[in-house]
Amino acid sequence: MAEYLTTIGLEVHAQLRTASKMFCGCPAETHGAAAAGPNTLTCPICLGMPGTLPTVNAQAIELGLRTALALHCTISPFSKFDRKNYHYPDLMKGYQISQYDLPLATDGWLDVPLAGGSQRVGIIRVHLEEDTARLLHRTEAEGPVSLIDVNRAGVPLMEIVSAPDITSPDEAVAYLVELRRILQYIGASTGNMEEGSFRCDANVSVRPLGQQAYGTRTEIKNMNSFRAVRRALEYEVPRQIAVIEGGGRVVQETRGWSDERAVTVSQRSKEEAHDYRYFPEPDLPPLTFTPVQIEAVRDALPELPTARRERMVAAYGLSRDDADLLTDARPVADYYEAAVAAAQASGPAQPERARSLANFVIHDLLKQVPDPAQISTLPLGPANLAELVALVEEGVITISQARALVPELAQSGDHPRQVVAARGLAQIRDTGALEQAVAEAIAANPKAVADYLGGKTSAAKSLIGPVMRATGGKANSQLVQAILQTHLDALARQRAGDDAPGAPAL
Ligand code: ZN
Ligand code: MN
């Protein structure tokens, strides 16, 4: 069998985080409690009534520009909206307002982090458009019915088209993960796939190694999770190879991914652009941007995930894995850096402290929230976490005591220092109290002492337990060992005379 090259290009539709829809004043948030029911978030414009006039949502344009710049695209100084005509019940007007030959931005790139480095994937274009209504197909007693919910019609969408630079299902998923992360970092989209706020279609083709021309491609739709994208591509690539190996030809068509059956299924032959009879939208003015406007948007961009990851490794001495975990969601990175800032406000900057905070965030704090992005909602804020770590650093409590306190502090939001004081959790560092507990342990365990002095050094360890028990586990263990050693040294000298060497070390 010949070797094959896989070529994948991805088209992402992301819902923009705006208050209102793309061309009318209806709310754009149509999930959950926002809508009282189907068809409640509508108006004559998004219902497609004749004679209504759309107006462009300025926030959607701002978010589109932000995305385009984060993806290193060139913003078109002049772009326009077009009508994409097709007849389907999810389109109220009989056309979708989109952008065709003059999109908002073109020619960018995205560096996709991969295990062995990174892969640059070109971005062909970023354009703005409106979402369609949602259709619900059901089977009722009298037969199949299709219901229509117009709430989603007119919600602002951004379409991001990658170049065919992706060569495997792994790379495709890594691209989507990084793209979604960027959109979330810059506040352009929630990226929520289950709610359909981040949807992806994949163009896939294969060709024998050595062949220059791309093979015939299929377009895969209906993948509702990263896992579905991976599975669909892992199915489609060998399917196309098998068609070619069997002497057949891949048909250019749209195929739907069936998650239950784990196959892609032919849906319809691919339409060409001329099928849509694109023409300029006469009711909307073109979009024009000056270099000053574009630079203002660029200046307001937050630090992007890759840059932040690298800066955090350098600034805090974090491992790459830890930096990956901390920068995966921006709220986690924000929380962590706020905790570092709070810790440094109360003492000199120390790499151990920054790493200790990282460990608490990764291993303890993230366990307290179902979704990492919710870390900012925890009553245990960054300043309180810094205080908890300071208590460990000062030797007031042990690290395991601190970790045990996290679930409770996470919910109560109480100050760690107050909780430790109120509960009497502080370790006993008062040497007087420890001297007495050690003396009592020695007096109560003559056998262990005799064994130890007879050369069985491990016997001394059995004296530590009674001291810890006598102090309710709150004794500082290093201090106990040091005091015990002093006492045993003294006993050894008594027994052997003053010129004898000390007892063996514990
Ligand atoms: Zn409306
Ligand atoms: Mn589109």
Coordinates of C-alpha atoms and ligand atoms in Angstrom, one line a residue:
M1 CA 0.0 0.0 0.0
A2 CA 1.3 3.5 -0.9
E3 CA 1.9 6.0 1.8
Y4 CA -0.5 8.9 2.0
L5 CA -0.4 12.5 3.1
T6 CA -3.3 13.9 5.0
T7 CA -4.4 17.5 4.4
I8 CA -6.9 19.1 6.8
G9 CA -8.3 22.6 6.8
L10 CA -10.7 23.7 9.6
E11 CA -13.5 26.2 9.5
V12 CA -14.6 27.4 12.9
H13 CA -17.8 29.3 13.7
A14 CA -17.5 31.1 17.1
Q15 CA -20.3 33.0 18.7
L16 CA -19.1 36.4 19.7
R17 CA -19.5 37.6 23.3
T18 CA -21.8 40.5 22.7
A19 CA -24.9 41.7 24.7
S20 CA -27.1 41.9 21.6
K21 CA -27.5 40.2 18.2
M22 CA -25.5 41.1 15.1
F23 CA -28.1 43.4 13.4
C24 CA -30.8 44.0 15.9
G25 CA -31.2 44.8 19.7
C26 CA -32.4 41.3 20.8
P27 CA -30.3 39.6 23.5
A28 CA -27.5 37.5 22.0
E29 CA -27.4 35.1 25.0
T30 CA -30.0 32.5 24.2
H31 CA -28.9 29.6 26.4
G32 CA -30.4 28.5 29.7
A33 CA -32.3 31.0 31.7
A34 CA -31.8 33.8 29.3
A35 CA -34.6 32.7 27.1
A36 CA -38.2 32.3 28.5
G37 CA -38.7 29.7 25.8
P38 CA -38.5 29.2 22.0
N39 CA -39.1 32.3 19.9
T40 CA -39.0 34.7 22.8
L41 CA -35.8 36.6 21.9
T42 CA -37.0 37.9 18.5
C43 CA -38.0 41.2 16.8
P44 CA -39.1 42.1 13.3
I45 CA -35.4 42.3 12.1
C46 CA -34.3 38.8 13.2
L47 CA -37.6 37.4 12.2
G48 CA -36.8 38.6 8.7
M49 CA -39.9 40.8 8.2
P50 CA -39.9 42.7 4.9
G51 CA -39.1 46.3 5.2
T52 CA -36.9 46.1 8.3
L53 CA -33.3 47.5 8.3
P54 CA -30.3 45.8 10.0
T55 CA -27.7 47.9 11.9
V56 CA -24.2 46.5 12.7
N57 CA -23.3 45.6 16.2
A58 CA -20.1 47.7 17.0
Q59 CA -19.0 45.3 19.8
A60 CA -19.1 42.4 17.3
I61 CA -16.8 44.3 15.0
E62 CA -14.4 45.2 17.9
L63 CA -14.2 41.5 18.9
G64 CA -13.7 40.4 15.3
L65 CA -10.8 42.9 15.0
R66 CA -9.3 41.7 18.2
T67 CA -9.5 38.1 17.0
A68 CA -8.0 39.0 13.6
L69 CA -5.1 40.8 15.3
A70 CA -4.5 38.0 17.8
L71 CA -4.2 35.7 14.8
H72 CA -1.7 38.0 13.0
C73 CA -4.1 38.8 10.2
T74 CA -4.1 41.8 8.0
I75 CA -7.3 43.9 8.6
S76 CA -8.9 45.0 5.4
P77 CA -9.1 48.8 5.3
F78 CA -12.4 48.3 3.4
S79 CA -14.7 45.3 3.8
K80 CA -18.4 44.8 3.3
F81 CA -21.3 42.5 4.0
D82 CA -22.9 40.2 1.4
R83 CA -26.1 38.2 1.1
K84 CA -25.6 34.4 0.9
N85 CA -28.8 33.1 -0.6
Y86 CA -30.1 29.7 0.0
H87 CA -33.5 28.2 0.8
Y88 CA -33.8 26.4 4.1
P89 CA -36.2 26.9 6.9
D90 CA -33.4 28.0 9.4
L91 CA -33.0 31.2 7.4
M92 CA -35.8 33.7 8.1
K93 CA -34.9 36.0 5.2
G94 CA -33.9 33.4 2.6
Y95 CA -30.4 34.6 2.9
Q96 CA -27.7 34.9 5.5
I97 CA -25.8 38.2 6.0
S98 CA -22.2 37.2 5.7
Q99 CA -19.0 38.4 4.1
Y100 CA -17.8 37.0 0.8
D101 CA -15.1 38.6 -1.4
L102 CA -14.0 41.3 1.0
P103 CA -13.8 39.8 4.5
L104 CA -12.8 41.6 7.7
A105 CA -9.3 40.2 7.7
T106 CA -7.0 37.8 5.8
D107 CA -3.6 36.1 5.9
G108 CA -2.7 35.4 9.5
W109 CA -1.3 32.4 11.4
L110 CA -1.5 30.5 14.6
D111 CA 1.3 28.7 16.3
V112 CA -0.1 25.4 17.6
P113 CA 1.7 23.9 20.6
L114 CA 2.6 20.3 20.0
A115 CA 4.5 17.8 22.1
G116 CA 7.7 18.3 20.1
G117 CA 7.5 22.0 19.6
S118 CA 5.0 23.9 17.6
Q119 CA 3.4 24.0 14.2
R120 CA 2.4 27.2 12.3
V121 CA -1.0 27.0 10.7
G122 CA -2.1 29.7 8.3
I123 CA -5.3 31.6 8.7
I124 CA -6.9 32.3 5.4
R125 CA -9.6 34.7 6.6
V126 CA -11.7 35.9 9.5
H127 CA -15.2 37.2 8.7
L128 CA -18.4 38.2 10.4
E129 CA -21.9 36.8 9.9
E130 CA -25.1 36.0 11.6
D131 CA -26.3 32.7 13.0
T132 CA -29.3 30.9 11.8
A133 CA -32.5 29.7 13.6
R134 CA -32.4 26.3 15.3
L135 CA -34.4 23.5 13.9
L136 CA -35.7 20.6 16.1
H137 CA -36.7 17.5 14.3
R138 CA -39.1 15.3 16.3
T139 CA -41.3 12.3 15.7
E140 CA -44.8 12.9 17.0
A141 CA -47.7 10.5 17.0
E142 CA -48.9 11.8 13.7
G143 CA -45.4 11.6 12.1
P144 CA -42.2 13.5 11.9
V145 CA -42.4 17.3 12.6
S146 CA -39.8 20.0 12.4
L147 CA -39.9 22.9 14.9
I148 CA -38.2 26.2 14.5
D149 CA -36.7 28.4 17.3
V150 CA -35.7 31.8 16.0
N151 CA -33.9 32.9 19.2
R152 CA -30.5 32.0 17.7
A153 CA -31.2 33.7 14.4
G154 CA -29.0 36.8 14.1
V155 CA -26.6 35.9 16.9
P156 CA -23.2 37.3 16.0
L157 CA -20.8 34.7 14.5
M158 CA -17.2 34.9 13.4
E159 CA -15.9 32.4 10.9
I160 CA -12.2 31.6 11.0
V161 CA -10.9 29.6 8.1
S162 CA -7.5 27.9 8.4
A163 CA -5.1 27.1 5.6
P164 CA -4.8 23.4 4.7
D165 CA -1.7 23.1 6.8
I166 CA -2.9 20.5 9.3
T167 CA -1.6 17.0 8.6
S168 CA -3.2 14.8 11.3
P169 CA -6.2 14.5 13.7
D170 CA -3.8 15.3 16.6
E171 CA -2.8 18.5 15.0
A172 CA -6.4 19.4 14.2
V173 CA -7.4 19.0 17.8
A174 CA -4.4 20.9 19.1
Y175 CA -5.2 23.8 16.6
L176 CA -8.8 23.9 17.9
V177 CA -7.7 23.9 21.5
E178 CA -5.3 26.7 21.0
L179 CA -7.7 28.8 18.9
R180 CA -10.4 28.4 21.5
R181 CA -8.0 29.3 24.3
I182 CA -7.0 32.5 22.4
L183 CA -10.7 33.5 21.8
Q184 CA -11.4 33.0 25.5
Y185 CA -8.2 35.0 26.6
I186 CA -9.2 38.0 24.5
G187 CA -12.9 37.8 25.5
A188 CA -14.1 37.2 22.0
S189 CA -16.1 34.0 22.7
T190 CA -17.0 31.7 25.5
G191 CA -15.8 28.9 23.3
N192 CA -18.5 26.6 24.8
M193 CA -18.8 23.7 22.4
E194 CA -21.8 22.0 24.1
E195 CA -23.8 25.2 23.7
G196 CA -22.7 25.5 20.1
S197 CA -20.7 28.7 20.7
F198 CA -17.6 27.1 19.1
R199 CA -18.4 24.8 16.1
C200 CA -16.1 23.3 13.6
D201 CA -16.2 21.8 10.1
A202 CA -13.3 20.0 8.6
N203 CA -12.1 19.8 5.0
V204 CA -10.2 16.6 4.6
S205 CA -8.3 15.0 1.7
V206 CA -5.5 12.5 1.2
R207 CA -3.0 12.0 -1.6
P208 CA -0.3 9.4 -2.2
L209 CA 3.2 10.5 -1.1
G210 CA 4.9 12.3 -4.0
Q211 CA 1.7 13.6 -5.6
Q212 CA 1.8 17.4 -5.8
A213 CA -2.0 18.1 -6.3
Y214 CA -4.3 17.8 -3.3
G215 CA -6.7 14.9 -3.4
T216 CA -10.5 15.5 -3.6
R217 CA -11.8 16.7 -0.3
T218 CA -14.8 16.0 1.8
E219 CA -16.3 18.4 4.3
I220 CA -17.2 16.9 7.7
K221 CA -19.9 18.5 9.8
N222 CA -21.7 17.9 13.0
M223 CA -18.7 17.4 15.4
N224 CA -19.8 18.7 18.8
S225 CA -16.7 18.1 20.8
F226 CA -12.9 17.9 20.4
R227 CA -13.3 14.2 20.9
A228 CA -15.8 14.0 18.1
V229 CA -13.4 16.0 15.8
R230 CA -10.6 13.5 16.6
R231 CA -12.8 10.4 16.0
A232 CA -14.4 11.8 12.9
L233 CA -11.0 12.5 11.3
E234 CA -9.6 9.2 12.5
Y235 CA -12.5 7.6 10.6
E236 CA -12.5 9.8 7.5
V237 CA -8.8 9.6 6.6
P238 CA -8.6 5.8 6.4
R239 CA -12.0 5.8 4.6
Q240 CA -10.6 7.9 1.8
I241 CA -7.4 5.9 1.6
A242 CA -9.5 2.7 1.3
V243 CA -11.6 4.2 -1.5
I244 CA -8.5 5.1 -3.4
E245 CA -6.8 1.8 -2.7
G246 CA -9.9 0.0 -3.9
G247 CA -9.6 1.7 -7.3
G248 CA -12.4 4.2 -6.6
R249 CA -12.5 8.0 -6.4
V250 CA -13.3 10.2 -3.4
V251 CA -16.4 12.2 -4.1
Q252 CA -16.5 15.9 -3.2
E253 CA -19.3 16.0 -0.7
T254 CA -20.5 17.1 2.7
R255 CA -20.5 14.2 5.2
G256 CA -22.0 14.3 8.7
W257 CA -20.3 12.7 11.7
S258 CA -22.5 10.3 13.6
D259 CA -21.2 10.0 17.2
E260 CA -23.4 7.0 18.0
R261 CA -22.4 5.0 14.9
A262 CA -18.8 6.4 14.8
V263 CA -18.9 6.9 11.1
T264 CA -19.2 9.8 8.6
V265 CA -22.2 9.6 6.4
S266 CA -22.7 11.2 3.0
Q267 CA -25.2 14.1 3.3
R268 CA -25.1 16.1 0.0
S269 CA -22.8 16.9 -2.8
K270 CA -20.8 20.0 -2.1
E271 CA -22.3 23.2 -3.4
E272 CA -20.1 25.8 -5.2
A273 CA -19.9 29.4 -4.2
H274 CA -22.0 30.4 -7.3
D275 CA -24.9 28.3 -5.9
Y276 CA -25.3 31.0 -3.2
R277 CA -25.7 33.9 -5.6
Y278 CA -23.7 36.2 -3.3
F279 CA -24.3 39.9 -3.8
P280 CA -23.5 42.9 -1.6
E281 CA -25.9 43.6 1.2
P282 CA -27.5 46.9 0.1
D283 CA -28.9 47.7 3.6
L284 CA -25.5 47.9 5.4
P285 CA -22.6 50.4 4.8
P286 CA -19.1 49.0 4.2
L287 CA -16.7 48.7 7.1
T288 CA -13.7 50.9 6.9
F289 CA -10.8 51.1 9.4
T290 CA -8.0 53.6 9.7
P291 CA -4.5 52.5 10.8
V292 CA -5.1 54.5 14.1
Q293 CA -8.2 52.5 14.9
I294 CA -6.5 49.2 14.2
E295 CA -3.5 50.1 16.3
A296 CA -5.8 51.1 19.2
V297 CA -7.4 47.6 19.1
R298 CA -4.0 46.0 18.9
D299 CA -2.7 48.0 21.9
A300 CA -5.7 46.8 24.0
L301 CA -5.0 43.1 23.4
P302 CA -4.2 41.2 26.5
E303 CA -1.1 39.0 26.7
L304 CA -1.8 35.8 24.7
P305 CA -1.5 32.3 26.1
T306 CA 1.8 31.3 24.5
A307 CA 3.6 34.5 25.6
R308 CA 2.1 34.2 29.1
R309 CA 3.2 30.6 29.4
E310 CA 6.8 31.5 28.4
R311 CA 6.9 34.5 30.7
M312 CA 5.6 32.5 33.7
V313 CA 8.3 29.8 33.2
A314 CA 11.0 32.5 33.1
A315 CA 9.6 34.7 35.9
Y316 CA 8.6 32.1 38.5
G317 CA 10.8 29.1 37.7
L318 CA 7.8 26.9 36.9
S319 CA 8.1 23.7 34.9
R320 CA 6.6 23.8 31.4
D321 CA 3.9 21.3 32.5
D322 CA 2.9 23.5 35.4
A323 CA 2.9 26.6 33.3
D324 CA 0.7 24.8 30.7
L325 CA -1.8 23.9 33.4
L326 CA -1.8 27.4 34.9
T327 CA -2.3 29.2 31.6
D328 CA -4.8 26.8 30.1
A329 CA -7.7 29.0 31.2
R330 CA -7.0 32.7 31.7
P331 CA -8.9 32.9 35.0
V332 CA -6.5 30.4 36.5
A333 CA -3.4 32.3 35.3
D334 CA -5.0 35.5 36.6
Y335 CA -5.6 33.9 40.0
Y336 CA -2.1 32.5 40.2
E337 CA -0.4 35.7 39.3
A338 CA -2.6 37.7 41.8
A339 CA -1.5 35.2 44.5
V340 CA 2.2 35.6 43.6
A341 CA 1.7 39.4 43.7
A342 CA 0.1 39.2 47.2
A343 CA 2.8 36.9 48.5
Q344 CA 5.5 39.2 47.2
A345 CA 3.8 42.2 48.8
S346 CA 4.4 40.6 52.2
G347 CA 8.0 39.4 51.7
P348 CA 10.9 39.2 49.3
A349 CA 10.3 37.4 46.0
Q350 CA 11.3 33.8 46.3
P351 CA 11.1 31.2 43.6
E352 CA 10.2 28.5 46.2
R353 CA 7.2 30.6 47.2
A354 CA 6.0 31.0 43.6
R355 CA 6.4 27.2 43.0
S356 CA 4.6 26.5 46.3
L357 CA 1.7 28.7 45.2
A358 CA 1.6 26.9 41.8
N359 CA 1.4 23.6 43.6
F360 CA -1.5 24.7 45.7
V361 CA -3.4 26.1 42.7
I362 CA -2.8 23.0 40.6
H363 CA -3.2 20.3 43.2
D364 CA -5.6 21.8 45.7
L365 CA -7.5 24.8 44.4
L366 CA -8.5 23.4 41.0
K367 CA -10.1 20.4 42.8
Q368 CA -12.6 22.8 44.4
V369 CA -14.2 23.9 41.1
P370 CA -16.0 21.8 38.4
D371 CA -14.4 24.0 35.7
P372 CA -11.0 25.7 36.1
A373 CA -12.5 28.9 34.7
Q374 CA -14.6 29.1 37.9
I375 CA -11.6 29.5 40.1
S376 CA -12.2 33.2 40.3
T377 CA -15.6 32.6 42.0
L378 CA -14.0 30.7 45.0
P379 CA -14.4 32.5 48.3
L380 CA -10.8 31.6 48.9
G381 CA -9.2 34.4 47.0
P382 CA -5.5 34.8 45.8
A383 CA -4.6 37.0 48.9
N384 CA -5.8 34.3 51.3
L385 CA -3.9 31.6 49.4
A386 CA -0.8 33.7 49.7
E387 CA -1.5 33.9 53.5
L388 CA -1.9 30.2 53.8
V389 CA 1.5 29.6 52.0
A390 CA 3.1 32.2 54.3
L391 CA 1.9 30.2 57.3
V392 CA 3.7 27.2 56.0
E393 CA 6.8 29.2 55.1
E394 CA 6.9 30.6 58.6
G395 CA 6.7 27.1 60.1
V396 CA 3.4 27.9 61.9
I397 CA 1.6 24.9 60.2
T398 CA 2.9 22.1 58.1
I399 CA 2.2 21.8 54.4
S400 CA -0.1 18.8 55.0
Q401 CA -2.1 20.9 57.6
A402 CA -2.3 23.7 55.0
R403 CA -3.5 21.3 52.3
A404 CA -6.1 19.8 54.6
L405 CA -7.5 23.3 55.3
V406 CA -8.1 24.1 51.6
P407 CA -11.5 22.5 51.1
E408 CA -12.9 24.3 54.1
L409 CA -11.2 27.7 53.3
A410 CA -12.3 27.4 49.7
Q411 CA -15.9 27.5 50.7
S412 CA -15.8 29.8 53.8
G413 CA -13.4 32.5 52.5
D414 CA -12.1 32.9 56.1
H415 CA -8.6 34.2 56.7
P416 CA -6.2 31.3 57.1
R417 CA -4.3 33.0 59.9
Q418 CA -7.4 33.5 61.9
V419 CA -8.6 30.0 61.4
V420 CA -5.2 28.6 62.4
A421 CA -5.2 30.8 65.6
A422 CA -8.8 30.0 66.5
R423 CA -8.3 26.2 66.2
G424 CA -4.9 26.2 67.9
L425 CA -3.4 24.5 64.9
A426 CA -0.1 26.3 65.2
Q427 CA 2.9 23.9 65.6
I428 CA 4.5 23.9 69.0
R429 CA 7.8 25.7 68.6
D430 CA 8.1 26.5 72.3
T431 CA 11.2 24.6 73.2
G432 CA 10.3 24.6 77.0
A433 CA 7.1 22.6 76.3
L434 CA 9.0 20.3 73.9
E435 CA 11.9 19.8 76.4
Q436 CA 9.4 18.5 78.9
A437 CA 7.6 16.2 76.5
V438 CA 11.0 14.7 75.4
A439 CA 12.1 14.2 79.0
E440 CA 8.8 12.4 79.8
A441 CA 9.1 10.2 76.7
I442 CA 12.7 9.2 77.8
A443 CA 11.6 8.5 81.3
A444 CA 8.6 6.4 80.1
N445 CA 10.6 4.3 77.6
P446 CA 13.7 3.0 79.4
K447 CA 13.9 0.0 77.1
A448 CA 14.1 2.1 73.9
V449 CA 16.7 4.3 75.6
A450 CA 18.8 1.3 76.7
D451 CA 18.6 -0.2 73.2
Y452 CA 19.7 3.1 71.7
L453 CA 22.6 3.6 74.0
G454 CA 23.6 -0.1 73.4
G455 CA 24.1 0.9 69.7
K456 CA 20.7 0.2 68.2
T457 CA 20.2 3.7 66.7
S458 CA 16.8 3.0 65.2
A459 CA 15.4 2.6 68.8
A460 CA 15.5 6.4 69.1
K461 CA 12.9 6.8 66.4
S462 CA 10.4 5.1 68.7
L463 CA 10.8 8.0 71.2
I464 CA 9.5 10.5 68.6
G465 CA 6.0 9.0 68.5
P466 CA 5.2 9.5 72.2
V467 CA 6.4 13.2 72.0
M468 CA 4.1 13.8 69.0
R469 CA 1.2 12.1 70.8
A470 CA 1.8 14.2 73.9
T471 CA 1.6 17.4 71.9
G472 CA -1.4 16.4 69.9
G473 CA 0.6 16.1 66.7
K474 CA 1.4 19.8 66.7
A475 CA 5.1 19.6 67.7
N476 CA 7.5 20.8 65.0
S477 CA 9.2 17.5 64.2
Q478 CA 12.6 19.0 63.3
L479 CA 12.7 20.7 66.7
V480 CA 11.7 17.4 68.5
Q481 CA 14.5 15.5 66.8
A482 CA 17.0 18.2 67.7
I483 CA 15.9 18.2 71.4
L484 CA 15.8 14.4 71.6
Q485 CA 19.3 14.2 70.2
T486 CA 20.6 16.7 72.8
H487 CA 19.0 14.6 75.6
L488 CA 20.4 11.3 74.3
D489 CA 23.9 12.9 73.9
A490 CA 23.7 13.9 77.5
L491 CA 22.7 10.4 78.6
A492 CA 25.5 8.8 76.6
R493 CA 28.0 11.2 78.2
Q494 CA 26.7 10.4 81.7
R495 CA 27.1 6.7 81.1
A496 CA 30.6 6.8 79.5
G497 CA 32.2 9.7 81.3
D498 CA 32.9 13.2 80.1
D499 CA 35.5 12.4 77.6
A500 CA 33.4 9.9 75.7
P501 CA 32.1 10.9 72.2
G502 CA 28.4 11.9 71.9
A503 CA 25.7 9.4 71.2
P504 CA 25.3 8.3 67.6
A505 CA 23.3 10.6 65.5
L506 CA 19.6 9.9 65.1
Ligands
ZN1 ZN -34.1 40.7 16.8
MN2 MN -20.2 30.6 7.8

